Amino acid sequence: MTEESDPDDGANAGALDVETDIDADAESDGSGEPRRAFWADEVADEIEARDPEEPIVIKGGVSPSGVAHLGNFNEIMRGYFVAEVLRERGHEVRQVFTSDDRDPLRKLPRKLADVDGKIVGLGDVDAGALGRNLGRPYTDIPDPFGESESYAAHFAALLKADADRLDVPVEMLSNTEMYEAGEFDEVVAHVLERADVAREVLSGYQSKIDEDYVPFNPICGDCGKITETVTSVDVDAGTVEYVCTDMTVGDETIEGCGHEGTATFREGKLPWRFEWPAQWQILGVDFEPFGKDHAEGSWPSGADIARNVLEIEPPVPMVYEWFTLNGEALSSSAGNIVTVAEMLELLEPEVLRYFFALNPRKARDFDVSRLDQFVDDFDRFERAYFGGVDDESLTAFAERAYPFVVDEIREDRIRLPYTFAAVLGMTDNRDLRIEMARNEGYFDDDTPEWAIEEALERVDRARAWAEREDNEYNYRIQESLPDVDLDDDVEAALDELADFVETGQDGEEIQGEMYETARRHDVEVGDFFEAGYLLFFDQPQGPRLGEFLGELDTEFVVARLRRKS
RNA sequence: GGGCCGGUAGCUCAGUUCGGCAGAGCGUCUGGCUUUUAACCAGACGGUCGGGGGUUCAAGUCCCUCCCGGCCCGCCA
């Protein structure tokens, strides 16, 4: 459960005092066990130690505000790995994700994502329509893109689509639908019957709880906003009476309409601190990961409320650290967010899944500019699974985590190093890509077609990365002659190479001739290649040059080698 | 102010549960490879484990304290 609706509204980050709980639970599973190489195994141990009923329920959830970004995926992926471990151990597992869509829209998001996961500004949609709906549940607000049933449905669809992209089977649940179907009735009645106990427990965490506090927020029958002022409760009738008063959100006020009315338990919601434990009860949740922001607020009070108000055992908790994006906090207003869909243009799904398999307790940076390094890490992790890395702890981790990261375990898969893939991406010619990879020894005559196909998928992604980052791998043939300063002997060698190319030679011959030409002119081979790279790419390095030149228009190559154009 | 999590090589990170030689990959440098070109092989360089103090035969690991970053301690989620 992460709020993370809009990181700007301050919620976030974490901490863990959850420790106490985790430690306490751990005691029951005996001590002296060797430390698990994969955190999901440790969590699974804790869950099993509680002897849960089948199916084991794993939950995540988020309030559907703003953009469904990569950070939200902690909610789904952390739970997923635990679910998979438990399934492997023979348990039936149900992974659910609540869209906490009865929450009111409290603030206009600055960024939204369209149906394709593309981020757009508020200016691209009907912002006025959103503004008029401040204070109303997300499910009662029209989809700004005019496609889904509601703002909430749009957002949930995005998350579901992303989960599908990562091949995670998760059941999406709408909080509003659960209220409307009466699933909350019993627990709302229970909480309101024991409102005194509820107040007492919660007041241990929130100083503002007074005698008049009623743990239920009805929806105003007139203006449709979530209200906070309940004047009386009739548990037997299943109703509350309320006055629609102003609601303070940060330093802004959402005006109430003054309407006085009656609402059933299905026409409102529990405040978050109660709603979360109520979800645990209704859904029978055994495990729930949450962001560090909940670790010291919602979790301790939620666990307390679960035990002492609802009289249920709270789920096994797990706090995950937030990650930063390019060194900065995820922030939709600052535009510092990426979506799963965007990242899948740059990374294979398994590489993205790997990111979430890493230690959740470690704050880490998702640095798009160094994705190459991250992909290298993944490749190494993959090799470690197959026993190819001399690193005990990595291998132990890979043995457990890798099978849950990839869709299928296939040892003969070929991974082109990401930066090399980026280099291949400079040409759209598939045959040339294969030829260059073959020359570097990644493919041979026995390489099956499927392995080549899969390996080449990375090329398009690495190419997209190079373009997105506009980094040194963003090779472009220079349309006009770059401004280069060359030594006389290098120039003479280039002229001679031009003569050779002009006679119509293929790539391999050009490559071989480059060595010969350099030697004849007493030029360092390295210097000669560098001159070639500068002429064609305005970069000191590049792909295997001869083969590449062999694919280009001969006239163009000859002219460029002669520094004519 | 109180609390929680994080801080290990230039970069990305293991290692901290339960004290036992300071580690890996990448990058850098050097050498080799008779096509070395974002390739391979070998080797080297690289660290006050955030600082300080303490316990111990022994501390990245345990204790105290301080610094830095993030978060919680209002509301909301």
Short mmCIF file of N, CA, C and O in Angstrom, two decimals, chain A residues 286-347:
data_model
loop_
_atom_site.label_atom_id
_atom_site.label_comp_id
_atom_site.label_asym_id
_atom_site.label_seq_id
_atom_site.Cartn_x
_atom_site.Cartn_y
_atom_site.Cartn_z
N ASP A 286 -2.89 -11.93 4.13
CA ASP A 286 -1.81 -12.56 4.90
C ASP A 286 -0.49 -11.81 4.78
O ASP A 286 0.39 -11.95 5.61
N PHE A 287 -0.35 -11.06 3.70
CA PHE A 287 0.90 -10.33 3.49
C PHE A 287 0.62 -9.06 2.71
O PHE A 287 -0.16 -9.07 1.76
N GLU A 288 1.29 -8.00 3.14
CA GLU A 288 1.15 -6.77 2.38
C GLU A 288 2.43 -5.95 2.47
O GLU A 288 2.89 -5.61 3.55
N PRO A 289 3.01 -5.65 1.32
CA PRO A 289 4.16 -4.75 1.31
C PRO A 289 3.66 -3.30 1.27
O PRO A 289 2.59 -3.04 0.75
N PHE A 290 4.45 -2.42 1.85
CA PHE A 290 4.05 -1.01 1.78
C PHE A 290 5.28 -0.12 1.80
O PHE A 290 6.35 -0.51 2.26
N GLY A 291 5.11 1.07 1.32
CA GLY A 291 6.21 2.02 1.24
C GLY A 291 6.62 2.51 2.61
O GLY A 291 5.88 2.41 3.59
N LYS A 292 7.81 3.04 2.67
CA LYS A 292 8.36 3.41 3.98
C LYS A 292 7.58 4.52 4.66
O LYS A 292 7.70 4.70 5.86
N ASP A 293 6.77 5.22 3.90
CA ASP A 293 5.98 6.27 4.53
C ASP A 293 4.95 5.71 5.50
O ASP A 293 4.56 6.37 6.44
N HIS A 294 4.53 4.48 5.26
CA HIS A 294 3.52 3.89 6.13
C HIS A 294 4.13 3.25 7.37
O HIS A 294 3.42 2.88 8.29
N ALA A 295 5.43 3.08 7.33
CA ALA A 295 6.07 2.26 8.35
C ALA A 295 5.85 2.77 9.77
O ALA A 295 5.77 1.99 10.70
N GLU A 296 5.76 4.07 9.90
CA GLU A 296 5.63 4.57 11.26
C GLU A 296 4.31 5.24 11.55
O GLU A 296 4.10 5.76 12.63
N GLY A 297 3.44 5.30 10.58
CA GLY A 297 2.15 5.91 10.82
C GLY A 297 1.06 4.88 10.67
O GLY A 297 0.57 4.32 11.65
N SER A 298 0.73 4.62 9.45
CA SER A 298 -0.38 3.74 9.17
C SER A 298 -0.18 2.31 9.69
O SER A 298 -1.13 1.70 10.16
N TRP A 299 1.03 1.80 9.55
CA TRP A 299 1.22 0.41 9.94
C TRP A 299 1.03 0.16 11.44
O TRP A 299 0.23 -0.70 11.81
N PRO A 300 1.74 0.91 12.29
CA PRO A 300 1.55 0.64 13.71
C PRO A 300 0.09 0.85 14.14
O PRO A 300 -0.46 0.03 14.88
N SER A 301 -0.53 1.91 13.66
CA SER A 301 -1.92 2.13 14.07
C SER A 301 -2.81 1.07 13.43
O SER A 301 -3.75 0.59 14.06
N GLY A 302 -2.50 0.70 12.20
CA GLY A 302 -3.31 -0.30 11.53
C GLY A 302 -3.24 -1.65 12.24
O GLY A 302 -4.25 -2.33 12.40
N ALA A 303 -2.04 -2.02 12.65
CA ALA A 303 -1.87 -3.30 13.34
C ALA A 303 -2.61 -3.26 14.68
O ALA A 303 -3.25 -4.24 15.09
N ASP A 304 -2.52 -2.13 15.33
CA ASP A 304 -3.19 -1.95 16.62
C ASP A 304 -4.72 -2.02 16.44
O ASP A 304 -5.42 -2.71 17.19
N ILE A 305 -5.20 -1.32 15.44
CA ILE A 305 -6.64 -1.32 15.17
C ILE A 305 -7.11 -2.73 14.80
O ILE A 305 -8.16 -3.19 15.25
N ALA A 306 -6.30 -3.41 14.00
CA ALA A 306 -6.66 -4.77 13.61
C ALA A 306 -6.84 -5.64 14.86
O ALA A 306 -7.84 -6.33 15.01
N ARG A 307 -5.87 -5.57 15.74
CA ARG A 307 -5.90 -6.45 16.91
C ARG A 307 -6.95 -6.03 17.93
O ARG A 307 -7.66 -6.88 18.48
N ASN A 308 -7.04 -4.73 18.18
CA ASN A 308 -7.84 -4.28 19.31
C ASN A 308 -9.20 -3.71 18.97
O ASN A 308 -10.01 -3.52 19.86
N VAL A 309 -9.41 -3.40 17.72
CA VAL A 309 -10.75 -2.95 17.33
C VAL A 309 -11.44 -4.04 16.52
O VAL A 309 -12.55 -4.45 16.83
N LEU A 310 -10.77 -4.50 15.51
CA LEU A 310 -11.37 -5.53 14.66
C LEU A 310 -11.17 -6.93 15.22
O LEU A 310 -11.87 -7.87 14.86
N GLU A 311 -10.17 -7.05 16.08
CA GLU A 311 -9.84 -8.34 16.68
C GLU A 311 -9.45 -9.38 15.64
O GLU A 311 -9.96 -10.50 15.61
N ILE A 312 -8.58 -8.95 14.77
CA ILE A 312 -7.99 -9.87 13.79
C ILE A 312 -6.47 -9.72 13.87
O ILE A 312 -5.96 -8.76 14.46
N GLU A 313 -5.79 -10.66 13.29
CA GLU A 313 -4.33 -10.57 13.25
C GLU A 313 -3.94 -9.84 11.96
O GLU A 313 -4.40 -10.20 10.88
N PRO A 314 -3.14 -8.79 12.08
CA PRO A 314 -2.73 -8.07 10.85
C PRO A 314 -1.83 -8.96 10.00
O PRO A 314 -1.27 -9.94 10.48
N PRO A 315 -1.70 -8.64 8.72
CA PRO A 315 -0.86 -9.45 7.84
C PRO A 315 0.62 -9.30 8.18
O PRO A 315 1.01 -8.44 8.96
N VAL A 316 1.41 -10.18 7.61
CA VAL A 316 2.86 -10.03 7.71
C VAL A 316 3.20 -8.75 6.92
O VAL A 316 2.76 -8.59 5.79
N PRO A 317 3.93 -7.85 7.55
CA PRO A 317 4.26 -6.60 6.87
C PRO A 317 5.61 -6.66 6.17
O PRO A 317 6.45 -7.50 6.50
N MET A 318 5.79 -5.84 5.21
CA MET A 318 7.13 -5.65 4.67
C MET A 318 7.26 -4.22 4.16
O MET A 318 6.45 -3.78 3.35
N VAL A 319 8.25 -3.55 4.68
CA VAL A 319 8.46 -2.18 4.26
C VAL A 319 9.45 -2.16 3.10
O VAL A 319 10.47 -2.84 3.15
N TYR A 320 9.11 -1.42 2.07
CA TYR A 320 10.10 -1.26 1.02
C TYR A 320 10.54 0.19 0.96
O TYR A 320 9.77 1.10 1.21
N GLU A 321 11.80 0.35 0.69
CA GLU A 321 12.37 1.69 0.52
C GLU A 321 11.90 2.25 -0.81
O GLU A 321 11.67 1.51 -1.76
N TRP A 322 11.84 3.53 -0.87
CA TRP A 322 11.50 4.15 -2.14
C TRP A 322 12.76 4.25 -2.96
O TRP A 322 13.86 4.37 -2.42
N PHE A 323 12.59 4.18 -4.24
CA PHE A 323 13.78 4.42 -5.05
C PHE A 323 13.67 5.80 -5.67
O PHE A 323 12.58 6.38 -5.75
N THR A 324 14.80 6.30 -6.02
CA THR A 324 14.82 7.60 -6.68
C THR A 324 14.99 7.35 -8.17
O THR A 324 15.41 6.28 -8.60
N LEU A 325 14.62 8.35 -8.94
CA LEU A 325 14.73 8.25 -10.38
C LEU A 325 15.72 9.30 -10.83
O LEU A 325 15.51 10.49 -10.59
N ASN A 326 16.79 8.85 -11.43
CA ASN A 326 17.84 9.77 -11.87
C ASN A 326 18.32 10.66 -10.73
O ASN A 326 18.58 11.84 -10.93
N GLY A 327 18.40 10.06 -9.56
CA GLY A 327 18.94 10.77 -8.42
C GLY A 327 17.96 11.67 -7.68
O GLY A 327 18.32 12.25 -6.66
N GLU A 328 16.75 11.78 -8.19
CA GLU A 328 15.78 12.65 -7.54
C GLU A 328 14.54 11.85 -7.14
O GLU A 328 14.24 10.83 -7.72
N ALA A 329 13.83 12.37 -6.16
CA ALA A 329 12.60 11.73 -5.74
C ALA A 329 11.62 11.67 -6.90
O ALA A 329 11.60 12.57 -7.75
N LEU A 330 10.84 10.60 -6.93
CA LEU A 330 9.79 10.53 -7.94
C LEU A 330 8.80 11.65 -7.66
O LEU A 330 8.33 11.81 -6.54
N SER A 331 8.52 12.42 -8.67
CA SER A 331 7.61 13.53 -8.48
C SER A 331 6.91 13.85 -9.79
O SER A 331 7.54 14.16 -10.78
N SER A 332 5.60 13.72 -9.74
CA SER A 332 4.89 13.96 -11.00
C SER A 332 4.90 15.45 -11.34
O SER A 332 4.97 15.83 -12.50
N SER A 333 4.88 16.29 -10.32
CA SER A 333 4.84 17.72 -10.63
C SER A 333 6.16 18.18 -11.24
O SER A 333 6.19 19.02 -12.13
N ALA A 334 7.24 17.59 -10.77
CA ALA A 334 8.54 17.96 -11.33
C ALA A 334 8.81 17.18 -12.61
O ALA A 334 9.86 17.34 -13.22
N GLY A 335 7.88 16.33 -12.97
CA GLY A 335 8.06 15.56 -14.19
C GLY A 335 9.05 14.43 -14.01
O GLY A 335 9.48 13.81 -14.98
N ASN A 336 9.42 14.15 -12.78
CA ASN A 336 10.40 13.10 -12.56
C ASN A 336 9.73 11.76 -12.29
O ASN A 336 9.77 11.23 -11.19
N ILE A 337 9.08 11.25 -13.34
CA ILE A 337 8.44 9.95 -13.23
C ILE A 337 8.60 9.22 -14.55
O ILE A 337 8.76 9.84 -15.59
N VAL A 338 8.57 7.92 -14.47
CA VAL A 338 8.51 7.12 -15.68
C VAL A 338 7.46 6.04 -15.45
O VAL A 338 7.16 5.69 -14.32
N THR A 339 6.89 5.58 -16.52
CA THR A 339 5.89 4.53 -16.41
C THR A 339 6.52 3.21 -16.83
O THR A 339 7.59 3.17 -17.43
N VAL A 340 5.83 2.15 -16.48
CA VAL A 340 6.29 0.82 -16.88
C VAL A 340 6.37 0.75 -18.40
O VAL A 340 7.34 0.23 -18.97
N ALA A 341 5.35 1.29 -19.06
CA ALA A 341 5.32 1.23 -20.52
C ALA A 341 6.55 1.92 -21.11
O ALA A 341 7.16 1.41 -22.05
N GLU A 342 6.90 3.05 -20.55
CA GLU A 342 8.09 3.76 -21.06
C GLU A 342 9.35 2.93 -20.86
O GLU A 342 10.21 2.86 -21.75
N MET A 343 9.49 2.34 -19.70
CA MET A 343 10.70 1.57 -19.43
C MET A 343 10.79 0.32 -20.28
O MET A 343 11.88 -0.14 -20.60
N LEU A 344 9.64 -0.22 -20.66
CA LEU A 344 9.69 -1.42 -21.49
C LEU A 344 10.10 -1.11 -22.92
O LEU A 344 10.35 -2.01 -23.70
N GLU A 345 10.18 0.16 -23.24
CA GLU A 345 10.74 0.52 -24.53
C GLU A 345 12.26 0.43 -24.47
O GLU A 345 12.93 0.38 -25.49
N LEU A 346 12.79 0.44 -23.25
CA LEU A 346 14.24 0.44 -23.08
C LEU A 346 14.78 -0.87 -22.50
O LEU A 346 15.97 -1.15 -22.65
N LEU A 347 13.93 -1.61 -21.82
CA LEU A 347 14.39 -2.81 -21.12
C LEU A 347 13.48 -3.99 -21.42
O LEU A 347 12.28 -3.83 -21.57
#
